[in-house]
Amino acid sequence: MPNRGFRSNSQTIATQIDNAVLQDHAIDIFSTAINAVLPQSMVTKTLKLNGDQLIIGDETYDLHGNVYIVAFGKAVLGMVRAAEDVLEDHIAEGIASVPVGSQEDMRRVGKWDLLPRNNSRIQIIEGAANNIPDEMAHKAAMKIYSLLDSLTEKDLVLALFSGGGSALLPAPYPPVTLEEMAQVTRILSHKGATIQQLNTVRKHLEILKGGGLAKVAAPAKVIGLVMSDVVGNDPQFIASGPTSPNNTTAQQCLDLIKSLGVMSVIPESVISMLVKRAEASRHLKGLETDQFAALKYFPERAEYQYKNATTLIIGSNEIALEVAQRRARALGYLPYILSSSLVGNAITTGEMFAKVAAFLCCSKAHQSHKNSQQLMQLELDLIQSGLSKTTVNEMRMLATESINTNVPVCILGAGETTVEVQGSGKGGRNQEMALACGLKLHEFNQTTDSFEHNILQFLSGGTDGQDGPTDVAGACADPFLINWAEKEGIDAQEHLDNNDSYHFYHYLRNGRYHIRTGLTGTNVMDIHCMLIQHHEFHTSEFS
Ligand SMILES: Nc1ncnc2c1ncn2[C@@H]1O[C@H](COP(=O)(O)OP(=O)(O)OP(=O)(O)O)[C@@H](O)[C@H]1O
Ligand SMILES: O=C(O)[C@H](O)CO
C-alpha cells in the first residue's frame, strides 16, 4: 500500500492550486493546437496572390475571373470565406455543400469570419443531417456536377473539402439510388467497416468520388485543398478522394462485402454494378484504369498529382500536434509526441494514457532504486497496449531528463478512437476516454505509490469542439477525479458502463472537468495531452 504521509492544510491547498494550473496549461495547449488548424489560417497560408497570378506551392496560375469554388464537408464554411477574402473578384461562382444548421451554428456563436461574405458568389446548400446523404446534399452534388462539366481549360477549380465530405457530395451512378447508397453506408458501418473500407466502396459507386470530380472538371485545372480527418492522411480516403487517383478495385469492394457477411442484404443494383466494374477491370489485365493516372507523389509536401488535379493536405492533426508541442515547450514542459494515429477503443486508449503516466512517474522513482518490479510490469502493459519498445525507451529517457532538469513532462497524442454505444447515456469518445483514464489513475493511486510526489492532468478533446452529440469538446482527468465523484455520490463506473460520460462530467464539481471551446469550424480528429509535474509535497492522498 502507498505510504500515506501526514498532509498539512497548506500542502493540500498548494496541490490543488497546482492541479488547477496544470488544467489551465492542458487547455492552453489544446486551444493553441486548434487555432493552428483553423481553416482561415490554413487557406490563407496556402493561397498567395501576386497581382493577377495565384501562387500555390511551386505552381503559378493566371487569373481573370476564372476561379470556380466547390466545397463540401463539415469544416468548409471557413475555408470558403478565406478563399473569398484572398481571391475576391477572381471568383466567378461556386457551390458549397455543408451540414444542416452550420451557418446558424456559426451565427449563434458569433463566428462571422467563418461565414461567406455579404456579396458572396458562392451558393451555400445545407444537407446531410446526421452525416447521412439526403436529397439536399444530392441537389448540391448535381449542381456541382453541372458547374464542373461546363468548364474549359482556361478555368481553375478550387475544391475545398474536409471530413463529412462523402455524405455531402452524394451522386450515385444510376441505377443505384440515393436511398440505396445510404443503406449501403449504414450496413457497412454497423458491421464495423473502417472509413477506408467504407470509402473504397463509395468510390466505386459514385460519380464524383475516387477522382471523379477531377475527371468531370477536365480540361479545367483542379486544386484540392483538404483538411484531413482520416488517420494517416491518405487523400484518396478523405471525403472519398474526389480529386485523387482511385487506387482501389471493385473486386476489393466485393471481397469486403463478402467478408462482413452482408452480401444478401446489400441492394442488388449495387452488387451488379460492382461485379460489372470488377469484370471490366479484369479485361484491363486486372488493373483499374485509374491506377495508371497516379503520376507523382511528393511525400515531403504530402502532395499528389493526378492528371489535371493536384491535392494538397493543408490541415491535419500532425500540424496541430507540432504546434501543441511548441506551446508545451514554451509553457516550460518537456514535450513528447506519442502518436498522431491513436485508434481503437476509447476506454482502452484512456487506460493506456494512465499507464503511460504511471510508467513515467515510476521511471522517475526508479532512479532512486524504487519500484523496479512495478516498472517492469508497466513496461509490459504498455507494449501490450500497442506502444513500440522504442517509444517506451524514449519515454524512459524523457523521465530521466525530467528528473535531472526538474522540468515537467507533456505527453501528446492524436487520432480517433471508437465507442460501441450500448448504453442509453450521453457522451462522446473523448469524455469516455478521459473518464476511463481517471478510473485507471484512481486505481493506481489506491494500490501503488506511483503518483507520490507528482501531480498530473489528462485532457482529451475533439478539435471540432463537439465530442459526439454533446455541447462540449471533451474532458479532463486526474488521480483525484474519482475521489471527488465518490464524495459527491456520483458512480463513475456506472456512468462509463452506460456510455453516460457527459452527465458524469456535467454534475461533477459543477462541470469543472468539462472542456468547452464552442464549435471551432475545423476538424482534424481528436487531441490528447497528459501533463506530469514533480511536486515537493506528498500527493497520493485525496483531501
Ligand atoms: N453516449 C455516447 N458515449 C460515447 N460516445 C458516443 C456516444 N454517443 C455517440 N458517441 C460517439 O460519437 C460519435 C458520433 O459523433 P459525431 O457526430 O461527432 O461523429 P464523428 O464521426 O465523430 O464526426 P467527427 O469526425 O466530425 O467528430 C459516434 O461514432 C460514437 O463513437
Ligand atoms: O467524409 C468522409 O468520408 C469522412 O469524414 C472521411 O473523410
mmCIF file of C-alpha atoms and ligand atoms in Angstrom, residues 74 130-131 163-164 229 416-432 462 464 466-470 498-502 522-523 525-526, ligand 1:
data_model
loop_
_atom_site.group_PDB
_atom_site.id
_atom_site.type_symbol
_atom_site.label_atom_id
_atom_site.label_comp_id
_atom_site.label_asym_id
_atom_site.label_seq_id
_atom_site.Cartn_x
_atom_site.Cartn_y
_atom_site.Cartn_z
ATOM 1 C CA LYS A 74 -18.035 19.863 -42.032
ATOM 2 C CA ASN A 130 -26.653 13.293 -39.077
ATOM 3 C CA ASN A 131 -23.965 12.666 -41.669
ATOM 4 C CA GLY A 163 -14.344 15.333 -43.111
ATOM 5 C CA GLY A 164 -18.025 14.703 -43.721
ATOM 6 C CA ASP A 229 -9.983 13.784 -40.657
ATOM 7 C CA GLU A 416 -9.739 8.959 -33.478
ATOM 8 C CA THR A 417 -10.842 6.248 -31.073
ATOM 9 C CA THR A 418 -14.135 4.387 -31.256
ATOM 10 C CA VAL A 419 -17.002 3.755 -28.888
ATOM 11 C CA GLU A 420 -19.509 0.998 -29.380
ATOM 12 C CA VAL A 421 -22.518 2.683 -27.832
ATOM 13 C CA GLN A 422 -24.533 0.090 -25.945
ATOM 14 C CA GLY A 423 -25.851 2.103 -23.022
ATOM 15 C CA SER A 424 -28.593 4.722 -23.036
ATOM 16 C CA GLY A 425 -26.443 7.626 -21.797
ATOM 17 C CA LYS A 426 -24.996 10.680 -23.464
ATOM 18 C CA GLY A 427 -21.319 11.143 -24.237
ATOM 19 C CA GLY A 428 -18.520 11.166 -26.748
ATOM 20 C CA ARG A 429 -15.306 9.310 -27.328
ATOM 21 C CA ASN A 430 -13.149 11.997 -25.636
ATOM 22 C CA GLN A 431 -15.247 12.178 -22.470
ATOM 23 C CA GLU A 432 -15.378 8.389 -22.342
ATOM 24 C CA GLY A 462 -12.236 16.889 -30.343
ATOM 25 C CA ASP A 464 -14.213 20.421 -33.902
ATOM 26 C CA GLN A 466 -18.038 18.846 -30.296
ATOM 27 C CA ASP A 467 -17.471 15.454 -28.710
ATOM 28 C CA GLY A 468 -20.154 13.101 -30.058
ATOM 29 C CA PRO A 469 -23.661 14.522 -29.825
ATOM 30 C CA THR A 470 -22.791 16.859 -26.913
ATOM 31 C CA ASN A 498 -23.995 3.318 -19.592
ATOM 32 C CA ASN A 499 -21.963 5.455 -22.081
ATOM 33 C CA ASP A 500 -23.014 8.408 -19.940
ATOM 34 C CA SER A 501 -19.692 10.222 -19.595
ATOM 35 C CA TYR A 502 -21.370 13.577 -20.399
ATOM 36 C CA THR A 522 -12.206 22.965 -38.046
ATOM 37 C CA ASN A 523 -11.940 19.185 -37.737
ATOM 38 C CA MET A 525 -9.859 14.491 -35.237
ATOM 39 C CA ASP A 526 -9.006 14.403 -31.509
HETATM 40 N N1 LIG B 1 -23.279 8.104 -25.482
HETATM 41 C C1 LIG B 1 -22.106 8.102 -26.111
HETATM 42 N N2 LIG B 1 -20.962 7.858 -25.431
HETATM 43 C C2 LIG B 1 -19.768 7.845 -26.052
HETATM 44 N N3 LIG B 1 -19.611 8.077 -27.368
HETATM 45 C C3 LIG B 1 -20.703 8.324 -28.096
HETATM 46 C C4 LIG B 1 -21.993 8.357 -27.516
HETATM 47 N N4 LIG B 1 -22.899 8.635 -28.486
HETATM 48 C C5 LIG B 1 -22.179 8.784 -29.635
HETATM 49 N N5 LIG B 1 -20.862 8.590 -29.394
HETATM 50 C C6 LIG B 1 -19.738 8.655 -30.331
HETATM 51 O O1 LIG B 1 -19.879 9.833 -31.101
HETATM 52 C C7 LIG B 1 -19.712 9.519 -32.486
HETATM 53 C C8 LIG B 1 -20.629 10.408 -33.286
HETATM 54 O O2 LIG B 1 -20.193 11.697 -33.076
HETATM 55 P P1 LIG B 1 -20.055 12.737 -34.264
HETATM 56 O O3 LIG B 1 -21.411 13.091 -34.740
HETATM 57 O O4 LIG B 1 -19.171 13.827 -33.770
HETATM 58 O O5 LIG B 1 -19.426 11.859 -35.410
HETATM 59 P P2 LIG B 1 -17.953 11.685 -35.792
HETATM 60 O O6 LIG B 1 -17.855 10.567 -36.760
HETATM 61 O O7 LIG B 1 -17.171 11.545 -34.576
HETATM 62 O O8 LIG B 1 -17.716 13.043 -36.524
HETATM 63 P P3 LIG B 1 -16.453 13.942 -36.447
HETATM 64 O O9 LIG B 1 -15.389 13.179 -37.164
HETATM 65 O O10 LIG B 1 -16.889 15.178 -37.148
HETATM 66 O O11 LIG B 1 -16.133 14.192 -34.993
HETATM 67 C C9 LIG B 1 -20.073 8.052 -32.629
HETATM 68 O O12 LIG B 1 -19.300 7.446 -33.595
HETATM 69 C C10 LIG B 1 -19.740 7.473 -31.264
HETATM 70 O O13 LIG B 1 -18.423 6.987 -31.328
#
